[in-house]
PDB file of C-alpha atoms and ligand atoms in Angstrom:
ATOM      1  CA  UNK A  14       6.177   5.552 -38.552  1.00  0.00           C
ATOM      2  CA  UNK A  15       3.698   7.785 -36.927  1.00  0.00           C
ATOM      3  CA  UNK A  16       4.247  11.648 -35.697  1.00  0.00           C
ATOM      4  CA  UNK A  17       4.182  12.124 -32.256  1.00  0.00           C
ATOM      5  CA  UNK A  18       1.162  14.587 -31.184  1.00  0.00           C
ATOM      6  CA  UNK A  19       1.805  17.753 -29.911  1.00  0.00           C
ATOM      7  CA  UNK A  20       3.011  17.712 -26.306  1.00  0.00           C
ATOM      8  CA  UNK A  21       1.921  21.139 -23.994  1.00  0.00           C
ATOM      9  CA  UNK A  22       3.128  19.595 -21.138  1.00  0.00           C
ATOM     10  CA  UNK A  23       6.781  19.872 -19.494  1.00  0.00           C
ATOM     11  CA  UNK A  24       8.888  16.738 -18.694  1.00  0.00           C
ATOM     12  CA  UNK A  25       8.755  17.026 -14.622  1.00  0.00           C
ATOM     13  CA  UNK A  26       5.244  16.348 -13.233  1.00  0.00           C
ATOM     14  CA  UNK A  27       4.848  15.880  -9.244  1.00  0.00           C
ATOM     15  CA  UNK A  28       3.455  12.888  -7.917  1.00  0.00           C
ATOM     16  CA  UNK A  29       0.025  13.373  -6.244  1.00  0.00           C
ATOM     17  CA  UNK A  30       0.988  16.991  -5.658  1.00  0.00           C
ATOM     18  CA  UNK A  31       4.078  17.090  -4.103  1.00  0.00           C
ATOM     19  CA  UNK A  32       5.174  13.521  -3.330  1.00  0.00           C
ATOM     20  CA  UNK A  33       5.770  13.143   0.436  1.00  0.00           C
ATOM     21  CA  UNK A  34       6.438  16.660   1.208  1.00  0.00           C
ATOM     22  CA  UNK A  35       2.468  17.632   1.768  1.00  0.00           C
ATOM     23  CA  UNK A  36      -0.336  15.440   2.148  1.00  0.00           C
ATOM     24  CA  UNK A  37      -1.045  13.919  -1.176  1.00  0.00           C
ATOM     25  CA  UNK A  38      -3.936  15.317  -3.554  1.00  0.00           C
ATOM     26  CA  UNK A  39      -4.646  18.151  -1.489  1.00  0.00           C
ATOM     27  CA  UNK A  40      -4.096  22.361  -2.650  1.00  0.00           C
ATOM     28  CA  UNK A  41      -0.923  22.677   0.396  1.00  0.00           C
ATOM     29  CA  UNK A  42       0.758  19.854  -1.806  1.00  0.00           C
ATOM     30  CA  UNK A  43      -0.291  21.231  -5.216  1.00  0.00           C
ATOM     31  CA  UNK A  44       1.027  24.594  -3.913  1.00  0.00           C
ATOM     32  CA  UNK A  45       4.364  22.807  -2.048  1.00  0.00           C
ATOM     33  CA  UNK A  46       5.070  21.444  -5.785  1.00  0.00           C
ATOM     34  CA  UNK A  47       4.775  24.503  -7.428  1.00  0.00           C
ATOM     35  CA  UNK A  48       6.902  26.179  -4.874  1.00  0.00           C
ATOM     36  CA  UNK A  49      10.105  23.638  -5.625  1.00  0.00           C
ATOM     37  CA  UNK A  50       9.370  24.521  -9.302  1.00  0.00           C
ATOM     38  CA  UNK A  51       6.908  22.188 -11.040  1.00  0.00           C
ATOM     39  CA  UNK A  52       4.791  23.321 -13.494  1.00  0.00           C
ATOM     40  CA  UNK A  53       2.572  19.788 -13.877  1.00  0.00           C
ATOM     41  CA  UNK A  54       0.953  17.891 -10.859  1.00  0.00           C
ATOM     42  CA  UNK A  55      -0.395  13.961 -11.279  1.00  0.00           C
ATOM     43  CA  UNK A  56      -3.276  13.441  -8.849  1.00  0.00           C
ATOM     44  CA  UNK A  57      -5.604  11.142  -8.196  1.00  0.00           C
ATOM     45  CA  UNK A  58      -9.307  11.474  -8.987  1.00  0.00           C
ATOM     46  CA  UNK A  59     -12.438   9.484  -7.888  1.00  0.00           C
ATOM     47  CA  UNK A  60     -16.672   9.884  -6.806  1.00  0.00           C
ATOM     48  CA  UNK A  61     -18.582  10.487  -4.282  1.00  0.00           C
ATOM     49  CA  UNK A  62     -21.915   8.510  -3.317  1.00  0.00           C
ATOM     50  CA  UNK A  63     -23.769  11.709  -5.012  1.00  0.00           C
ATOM     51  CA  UNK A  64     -21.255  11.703  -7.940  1.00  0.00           C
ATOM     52  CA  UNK A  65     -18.745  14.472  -7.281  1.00  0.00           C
ATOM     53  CA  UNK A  66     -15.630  14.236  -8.837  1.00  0.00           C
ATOM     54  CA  UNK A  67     -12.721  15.093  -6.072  1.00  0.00           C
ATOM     55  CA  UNK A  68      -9.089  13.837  -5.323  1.00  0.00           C
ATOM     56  CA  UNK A  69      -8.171  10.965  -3.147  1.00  0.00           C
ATOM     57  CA  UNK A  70      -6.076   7.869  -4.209  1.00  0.00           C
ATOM     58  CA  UNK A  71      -7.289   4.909  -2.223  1.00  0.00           C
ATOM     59  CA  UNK A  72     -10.983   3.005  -2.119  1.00  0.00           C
ATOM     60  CA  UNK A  73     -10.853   3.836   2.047  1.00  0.00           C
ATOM     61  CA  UNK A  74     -10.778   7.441   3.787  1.00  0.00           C
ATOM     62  CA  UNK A  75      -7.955   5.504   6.600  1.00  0.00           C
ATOM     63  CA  UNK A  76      -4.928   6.295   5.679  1.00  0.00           C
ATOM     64  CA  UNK A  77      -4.841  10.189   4.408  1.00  0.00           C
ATOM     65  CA  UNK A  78      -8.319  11.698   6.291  1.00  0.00           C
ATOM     66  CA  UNK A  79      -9.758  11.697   9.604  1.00  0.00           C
ATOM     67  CA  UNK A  80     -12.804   9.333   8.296  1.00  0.00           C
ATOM     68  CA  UNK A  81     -13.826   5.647   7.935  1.00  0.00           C
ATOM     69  CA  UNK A  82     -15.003   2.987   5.555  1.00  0.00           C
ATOM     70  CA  UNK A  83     -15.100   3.510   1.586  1.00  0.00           C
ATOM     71  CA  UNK A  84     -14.560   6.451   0.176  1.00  0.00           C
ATOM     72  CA  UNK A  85     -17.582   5.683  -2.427  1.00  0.00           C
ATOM     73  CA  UNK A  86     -20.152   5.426   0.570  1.00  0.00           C
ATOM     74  CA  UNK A  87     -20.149   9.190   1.286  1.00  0.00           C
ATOM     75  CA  UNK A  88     -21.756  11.744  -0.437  1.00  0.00           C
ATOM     76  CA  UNK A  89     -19.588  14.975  -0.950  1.00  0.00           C
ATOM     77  CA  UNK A  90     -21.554  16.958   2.421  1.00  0.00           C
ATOM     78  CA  UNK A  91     -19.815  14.371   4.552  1.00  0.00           C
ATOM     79  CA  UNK A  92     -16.759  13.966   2.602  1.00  0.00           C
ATOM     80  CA  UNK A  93     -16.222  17.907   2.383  1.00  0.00           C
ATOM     81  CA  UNK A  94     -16.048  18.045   6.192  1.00  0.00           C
ATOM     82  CA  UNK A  95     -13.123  15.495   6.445  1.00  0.00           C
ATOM     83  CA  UNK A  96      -9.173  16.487   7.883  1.00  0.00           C
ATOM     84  CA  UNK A  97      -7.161  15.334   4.707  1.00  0.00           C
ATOM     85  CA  UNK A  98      -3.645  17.033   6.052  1.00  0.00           C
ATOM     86  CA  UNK A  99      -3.441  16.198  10.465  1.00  0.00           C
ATOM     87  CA  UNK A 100      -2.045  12.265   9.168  1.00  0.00           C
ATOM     88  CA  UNK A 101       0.342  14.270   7.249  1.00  0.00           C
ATOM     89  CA  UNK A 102       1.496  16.300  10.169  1.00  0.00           C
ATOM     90  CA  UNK A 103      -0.257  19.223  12.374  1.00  0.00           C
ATOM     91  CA  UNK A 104       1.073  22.243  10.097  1.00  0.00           C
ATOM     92  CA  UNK A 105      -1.281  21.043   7.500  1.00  0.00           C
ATOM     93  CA  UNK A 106      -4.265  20.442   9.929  1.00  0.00           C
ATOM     94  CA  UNK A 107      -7.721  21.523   8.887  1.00  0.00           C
ATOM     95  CA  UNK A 108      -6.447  20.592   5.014  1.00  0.00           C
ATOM     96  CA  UNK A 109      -9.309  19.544   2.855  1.00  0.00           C
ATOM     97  CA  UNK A 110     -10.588  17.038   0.516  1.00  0.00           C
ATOM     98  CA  UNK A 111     -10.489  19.041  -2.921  1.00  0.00           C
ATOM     99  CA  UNK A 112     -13.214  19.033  -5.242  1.00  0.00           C
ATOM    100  CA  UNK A 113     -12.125  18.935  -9.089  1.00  0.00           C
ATOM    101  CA  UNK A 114     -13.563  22.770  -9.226  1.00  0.00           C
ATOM    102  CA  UNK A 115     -10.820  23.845  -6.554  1.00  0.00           C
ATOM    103  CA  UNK A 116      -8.135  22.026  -8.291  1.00  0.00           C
ATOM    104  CA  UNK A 117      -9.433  23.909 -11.539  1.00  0.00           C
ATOM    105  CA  UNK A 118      -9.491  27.270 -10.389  1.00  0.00           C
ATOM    106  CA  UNK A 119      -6.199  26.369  -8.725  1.00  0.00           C
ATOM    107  CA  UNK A 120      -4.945  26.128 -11.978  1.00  0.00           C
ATOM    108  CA  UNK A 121      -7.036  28.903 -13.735  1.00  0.00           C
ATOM    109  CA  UNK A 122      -5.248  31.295 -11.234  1.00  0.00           C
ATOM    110  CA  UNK A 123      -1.540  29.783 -10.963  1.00  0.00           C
ATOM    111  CA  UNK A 124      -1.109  28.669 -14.175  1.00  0.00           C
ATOM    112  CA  UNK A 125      -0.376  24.508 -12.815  1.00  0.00           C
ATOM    113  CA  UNK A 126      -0.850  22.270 -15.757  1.00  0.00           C
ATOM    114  CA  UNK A 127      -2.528  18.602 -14.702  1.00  0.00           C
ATOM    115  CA  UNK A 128      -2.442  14.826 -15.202  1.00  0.00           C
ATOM    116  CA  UNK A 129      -5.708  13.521 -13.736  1.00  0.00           C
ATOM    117  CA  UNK A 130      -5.524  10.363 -12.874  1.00  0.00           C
ATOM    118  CA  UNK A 131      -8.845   8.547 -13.260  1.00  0.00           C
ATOM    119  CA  UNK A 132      -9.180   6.362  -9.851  1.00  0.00           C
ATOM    120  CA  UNK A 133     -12.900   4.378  -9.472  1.00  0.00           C
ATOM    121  CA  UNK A 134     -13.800   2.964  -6.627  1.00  0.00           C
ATOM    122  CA  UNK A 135     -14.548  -0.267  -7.127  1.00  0.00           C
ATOM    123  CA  UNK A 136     -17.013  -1.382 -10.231  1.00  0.00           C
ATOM    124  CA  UNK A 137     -17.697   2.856 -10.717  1.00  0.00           C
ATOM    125  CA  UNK A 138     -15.064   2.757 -13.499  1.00  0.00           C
ATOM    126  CA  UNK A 139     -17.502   3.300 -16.373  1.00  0.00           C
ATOM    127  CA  UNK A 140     -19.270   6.307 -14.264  1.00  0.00           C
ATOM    128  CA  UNK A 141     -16.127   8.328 -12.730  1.00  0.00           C
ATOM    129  CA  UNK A 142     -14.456   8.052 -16.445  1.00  0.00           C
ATOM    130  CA  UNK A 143     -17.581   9.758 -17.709  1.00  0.00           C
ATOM    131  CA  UNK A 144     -18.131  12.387 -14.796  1.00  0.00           C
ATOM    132  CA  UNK A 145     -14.076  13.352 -14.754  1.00  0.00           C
ATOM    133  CA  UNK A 146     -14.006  13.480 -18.096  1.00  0.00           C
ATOM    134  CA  UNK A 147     -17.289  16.060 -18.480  1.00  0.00           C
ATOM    135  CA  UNK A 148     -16.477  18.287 -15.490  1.00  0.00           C
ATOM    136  CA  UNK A 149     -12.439  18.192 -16.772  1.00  0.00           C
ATOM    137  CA  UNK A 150     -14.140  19.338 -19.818  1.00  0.00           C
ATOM    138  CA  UNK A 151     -16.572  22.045 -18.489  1.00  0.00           C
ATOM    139  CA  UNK A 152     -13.443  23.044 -15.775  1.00  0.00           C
ATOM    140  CA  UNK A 153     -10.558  23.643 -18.011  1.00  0.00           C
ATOM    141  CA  UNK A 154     -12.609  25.688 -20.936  1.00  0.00           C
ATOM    142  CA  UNK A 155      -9.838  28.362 -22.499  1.00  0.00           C
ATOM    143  CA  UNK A 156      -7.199  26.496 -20.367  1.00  0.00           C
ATOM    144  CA  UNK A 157      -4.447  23.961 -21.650  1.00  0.00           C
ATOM    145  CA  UNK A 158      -6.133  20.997 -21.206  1.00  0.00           C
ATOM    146  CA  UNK A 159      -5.490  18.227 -18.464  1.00  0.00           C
ATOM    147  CA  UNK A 160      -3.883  14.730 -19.573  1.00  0.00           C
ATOM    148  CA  UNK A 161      -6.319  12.244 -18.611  1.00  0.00           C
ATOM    149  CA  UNK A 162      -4.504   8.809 -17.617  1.00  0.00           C
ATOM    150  CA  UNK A 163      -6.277   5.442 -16.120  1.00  0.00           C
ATOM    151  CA  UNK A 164      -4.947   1.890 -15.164  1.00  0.00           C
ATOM    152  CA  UNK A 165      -9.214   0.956 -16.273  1.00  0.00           C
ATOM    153  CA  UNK A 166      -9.724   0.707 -19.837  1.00  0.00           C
ATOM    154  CA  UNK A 167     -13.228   0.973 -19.422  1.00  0.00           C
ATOM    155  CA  UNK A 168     -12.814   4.482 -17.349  1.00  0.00           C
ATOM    156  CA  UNK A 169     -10.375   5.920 -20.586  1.00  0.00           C
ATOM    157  CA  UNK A 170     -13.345   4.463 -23.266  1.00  0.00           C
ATOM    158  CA  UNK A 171     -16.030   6.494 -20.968  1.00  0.00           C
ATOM    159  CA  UNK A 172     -13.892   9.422 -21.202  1.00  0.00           C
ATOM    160  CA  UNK A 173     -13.213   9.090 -24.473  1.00  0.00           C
ATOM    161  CA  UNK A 174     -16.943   9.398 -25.649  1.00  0.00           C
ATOM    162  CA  UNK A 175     -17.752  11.701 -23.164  1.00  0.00           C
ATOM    163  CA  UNK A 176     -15.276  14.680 -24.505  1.00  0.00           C
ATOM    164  CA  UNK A 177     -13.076  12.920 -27.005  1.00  0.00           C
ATOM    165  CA  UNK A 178     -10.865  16.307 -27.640  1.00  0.00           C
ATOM    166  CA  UNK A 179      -9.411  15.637 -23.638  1.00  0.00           C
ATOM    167  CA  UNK A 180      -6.177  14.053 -24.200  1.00  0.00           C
ATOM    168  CA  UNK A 181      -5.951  10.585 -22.870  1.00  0.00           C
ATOM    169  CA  UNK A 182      -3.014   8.146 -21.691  1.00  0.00           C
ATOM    170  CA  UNK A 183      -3.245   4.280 -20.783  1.00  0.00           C
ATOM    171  CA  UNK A 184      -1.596   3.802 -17.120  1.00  0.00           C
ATOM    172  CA  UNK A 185       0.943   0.109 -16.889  1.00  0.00           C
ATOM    173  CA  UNK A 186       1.607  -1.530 -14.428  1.00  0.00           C
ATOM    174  CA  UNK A 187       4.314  -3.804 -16.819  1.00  0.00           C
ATOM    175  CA  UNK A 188       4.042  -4.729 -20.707  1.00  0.00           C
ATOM    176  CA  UNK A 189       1.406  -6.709 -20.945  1.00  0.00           C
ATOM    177  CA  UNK A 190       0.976  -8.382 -24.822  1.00  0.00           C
ATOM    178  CA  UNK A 191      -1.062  -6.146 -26.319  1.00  0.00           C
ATOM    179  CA  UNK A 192      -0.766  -3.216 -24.732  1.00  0.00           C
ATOM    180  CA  UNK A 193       0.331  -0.793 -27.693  1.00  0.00           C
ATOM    181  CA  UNK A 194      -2.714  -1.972 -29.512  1.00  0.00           C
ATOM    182  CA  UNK A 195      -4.681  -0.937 -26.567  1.00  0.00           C
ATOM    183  CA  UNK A 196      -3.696   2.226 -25.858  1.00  0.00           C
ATOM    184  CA  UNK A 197      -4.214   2.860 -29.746  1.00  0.00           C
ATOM    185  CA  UNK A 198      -7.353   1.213 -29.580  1.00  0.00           C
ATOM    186  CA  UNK A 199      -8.903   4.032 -26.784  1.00  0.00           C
ATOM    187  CA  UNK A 200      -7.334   6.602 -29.173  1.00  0.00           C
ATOM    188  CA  UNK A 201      -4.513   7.518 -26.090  1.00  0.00           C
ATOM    189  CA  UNK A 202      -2.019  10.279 -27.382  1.00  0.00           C
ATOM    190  CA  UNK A 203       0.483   8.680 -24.399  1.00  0.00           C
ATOM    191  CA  UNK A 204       1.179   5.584 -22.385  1.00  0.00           C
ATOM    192  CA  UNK A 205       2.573   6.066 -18.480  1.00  0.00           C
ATOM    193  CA  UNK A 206       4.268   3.111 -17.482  1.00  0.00           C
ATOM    194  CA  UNK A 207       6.227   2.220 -14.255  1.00  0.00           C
ATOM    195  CA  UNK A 208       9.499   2.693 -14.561  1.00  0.00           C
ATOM    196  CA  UNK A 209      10.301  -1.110 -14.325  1.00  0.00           C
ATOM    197  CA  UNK A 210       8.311  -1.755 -17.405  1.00  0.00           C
ATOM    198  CA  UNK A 211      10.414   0.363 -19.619  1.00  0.00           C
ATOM    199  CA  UNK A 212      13.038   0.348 -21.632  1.00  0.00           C
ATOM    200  CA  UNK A 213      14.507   1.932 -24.773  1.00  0.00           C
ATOM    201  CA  UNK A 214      12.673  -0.708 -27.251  1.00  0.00           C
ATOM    202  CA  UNK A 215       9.060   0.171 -25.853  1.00  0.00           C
ATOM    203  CA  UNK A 216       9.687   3.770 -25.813  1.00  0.00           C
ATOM    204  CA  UNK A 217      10.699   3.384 -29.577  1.00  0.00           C
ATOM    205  CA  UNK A 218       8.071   1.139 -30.016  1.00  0.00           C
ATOM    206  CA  UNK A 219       5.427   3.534 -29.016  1.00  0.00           C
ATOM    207  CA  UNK A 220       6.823   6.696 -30.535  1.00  0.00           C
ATOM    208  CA  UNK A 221       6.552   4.787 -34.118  1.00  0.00           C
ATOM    209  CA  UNK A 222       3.024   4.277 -33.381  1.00  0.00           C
ATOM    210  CA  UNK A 223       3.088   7.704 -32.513  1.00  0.00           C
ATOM    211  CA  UNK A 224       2.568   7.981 -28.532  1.00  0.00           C
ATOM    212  CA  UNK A 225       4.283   9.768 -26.195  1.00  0.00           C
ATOM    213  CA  UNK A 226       5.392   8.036 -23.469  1.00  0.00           C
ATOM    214  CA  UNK A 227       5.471   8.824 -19.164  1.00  0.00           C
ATOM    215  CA  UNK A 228       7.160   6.470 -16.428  1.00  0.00           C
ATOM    216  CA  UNK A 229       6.098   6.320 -12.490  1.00  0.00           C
ATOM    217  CA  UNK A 230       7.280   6.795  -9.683  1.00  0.00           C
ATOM    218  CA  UNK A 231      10.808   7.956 -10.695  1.00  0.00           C
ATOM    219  CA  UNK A 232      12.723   8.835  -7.775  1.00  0.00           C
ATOM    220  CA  UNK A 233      16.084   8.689  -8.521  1.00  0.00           C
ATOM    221  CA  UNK A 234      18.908  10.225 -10.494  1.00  0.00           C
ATOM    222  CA  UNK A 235      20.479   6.939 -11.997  1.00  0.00           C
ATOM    223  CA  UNK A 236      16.611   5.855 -13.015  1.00  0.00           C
ATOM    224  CA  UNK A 237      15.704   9.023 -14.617  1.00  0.00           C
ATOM    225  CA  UNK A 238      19.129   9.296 -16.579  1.00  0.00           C
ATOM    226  CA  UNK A 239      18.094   5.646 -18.003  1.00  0.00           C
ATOM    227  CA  UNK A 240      14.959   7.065 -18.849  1.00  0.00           C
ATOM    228  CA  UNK A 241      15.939  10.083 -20.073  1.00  0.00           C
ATOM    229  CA  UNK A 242      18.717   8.153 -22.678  1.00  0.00           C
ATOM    230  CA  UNK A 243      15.966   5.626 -23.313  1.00  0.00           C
ATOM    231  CA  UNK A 244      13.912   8.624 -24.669  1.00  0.00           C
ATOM    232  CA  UNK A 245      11.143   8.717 -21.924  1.00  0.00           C
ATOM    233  CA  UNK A 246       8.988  11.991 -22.557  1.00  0.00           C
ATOM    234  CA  UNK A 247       8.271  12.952 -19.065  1.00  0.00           C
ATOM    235  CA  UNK A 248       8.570  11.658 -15.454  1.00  0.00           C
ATOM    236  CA  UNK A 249       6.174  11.366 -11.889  1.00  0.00           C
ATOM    237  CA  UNK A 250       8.110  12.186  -9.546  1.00  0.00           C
ATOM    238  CA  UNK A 251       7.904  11.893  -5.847  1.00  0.00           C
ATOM    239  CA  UNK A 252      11.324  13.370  -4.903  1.00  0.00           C
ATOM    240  CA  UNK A 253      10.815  16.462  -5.501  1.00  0.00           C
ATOM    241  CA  UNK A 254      13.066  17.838  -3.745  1.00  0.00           C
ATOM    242  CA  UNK A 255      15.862  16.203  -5.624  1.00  0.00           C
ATOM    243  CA  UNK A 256      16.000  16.661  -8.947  1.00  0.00           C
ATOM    244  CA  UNK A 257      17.335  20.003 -10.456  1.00  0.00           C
ATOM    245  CA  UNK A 258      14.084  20.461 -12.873  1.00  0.00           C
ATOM    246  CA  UNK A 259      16.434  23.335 -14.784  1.00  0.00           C
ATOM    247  CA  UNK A 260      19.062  20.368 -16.084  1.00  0.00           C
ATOM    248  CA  UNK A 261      18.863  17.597 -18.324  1.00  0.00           C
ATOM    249  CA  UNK A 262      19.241  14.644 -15.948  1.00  0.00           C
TER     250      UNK A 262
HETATM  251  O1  G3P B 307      -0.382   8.198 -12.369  1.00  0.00           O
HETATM  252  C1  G3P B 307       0.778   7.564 -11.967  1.00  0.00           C
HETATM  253  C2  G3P B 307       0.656   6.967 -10.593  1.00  0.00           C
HETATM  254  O2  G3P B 307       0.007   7.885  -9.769  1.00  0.00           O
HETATM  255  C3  G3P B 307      -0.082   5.666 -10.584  1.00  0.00           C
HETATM  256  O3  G3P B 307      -0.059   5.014  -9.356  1.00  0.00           O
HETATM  257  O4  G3P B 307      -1.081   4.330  -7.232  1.00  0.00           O
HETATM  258  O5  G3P B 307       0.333   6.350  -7.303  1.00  0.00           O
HETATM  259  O6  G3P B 307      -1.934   6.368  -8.332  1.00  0.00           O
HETATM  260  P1  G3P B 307      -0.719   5.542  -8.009  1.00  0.00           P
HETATM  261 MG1   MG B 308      -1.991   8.351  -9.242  1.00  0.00          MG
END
């Protein structure tokens, strides 16, 4: 049996921000999250055509900015211009696209601790695992440092040789064979599974192999209590509104 690494980060982390309660990945939901009392924010982070690292989840600018077509065909002069709150509602109109920089001085100056999720468009996974990784490192200098996660192997192996001493976690979809030895293979101090994936065994079964272990998107009290007794080390959350982040659940 392993020992499990040393763990900076609280047990409540808020999904892309702030859930629903902001537009995702954007400072108004990093700031709405804080505000309801988290201390750790997952958000999503991809590339630009010119290779700057900023926060959106999907491959297309449709569904949370005022722009068209994929999100990798834009350099960051066009992308930088976008509305990423007016589909959210019209108090957050005029929200922007952040760059990784604005998300680290957001946390240099409120103390927020991050999960990064490592998001390539499609075939960039090699390249946005090496640039998140080296601006992540150059960013959060004399800060704790953010947990990098990925569903792309190859994005968490880029990161990995680009600034090995950034923590790393493998994202699952469901328990795949194998997928222990993988995360241990790309030298992950964590797995973050969805919440349907897990259950007490694989939580033991990583902590003897000495990972810690996350679940997504946990939204309810009856699911986090299973979690919790199943020994789950920390939860996304897009409710949150609904949890009391002062109690055990
Ligand atoms: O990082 C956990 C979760 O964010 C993964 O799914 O699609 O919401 O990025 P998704
Ligand atoms: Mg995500």
């Amino acid at each position: 049996m392993h020992s499990l690494p040393p763990w900076p980060y609280p047990f409540w982390i808020a999904h892309r921000g702030a859930g629903k309660l902001a537009p995702e990945n954007t400072l108004a939901a990093f700031r709405a999250g804080q505000a309801r009392g988290f201390r750790m924010a997952e958000c999503d982070v991809t590339l630009s055509a010119d290779e700057q690292a900023f926060l959106l989840h999907d491959a297309t600018l449709e569904r949370t900015t005022d722009g068209h077509g994929p999100t990798a065909a834009l350099p960051w002069s066009a992308l930088s211009g976008l509305d990423a709150g007016a589909w959210h509602g019209p108090g957050f109109r005029g929200e922007r696209l952040p760059q990784l920089s604005a998300l680290a001085d957001h946390a240099r100056a409120s103390g927020l601790l991050l999960n990064l999720e490592i998001k390539p468009s499609p075939g960039r996974a090699v390249r946005t695992g090496e640039v998140v990784a080296r601006e992540a490192a150059r960013l959060w200098v004399g800060l704790t440092p953010p947990l990098l996660s990925s569903f792309e192997t190859e994005a968490l192996q880029a990161a990995r040789e680009t600034a090995p001493a950034l923590p790393r976690a493998l994202l699952l979809k469901r328990l795949e064979p194998g997928w222990l030895d993988t995360a241990l293979g790309l030298g992950c101090v964590a797995v973050v599974g969805h919440h349907g994936a897990l259950d007490a065994a694989a939580i033991a079964g990583a902590h003897d192999a000495g990972l810690r272990v996350l679940s997504y998107t946990v939204n309810t009290t009856p699911e986090a209590h299973r979690l919790r007794a199943a020994g789950i080390d920390g939860l996304i959350t897009d409710a949150i509104d609904h949890f009391d982040l002062g109690a055990p659940v």
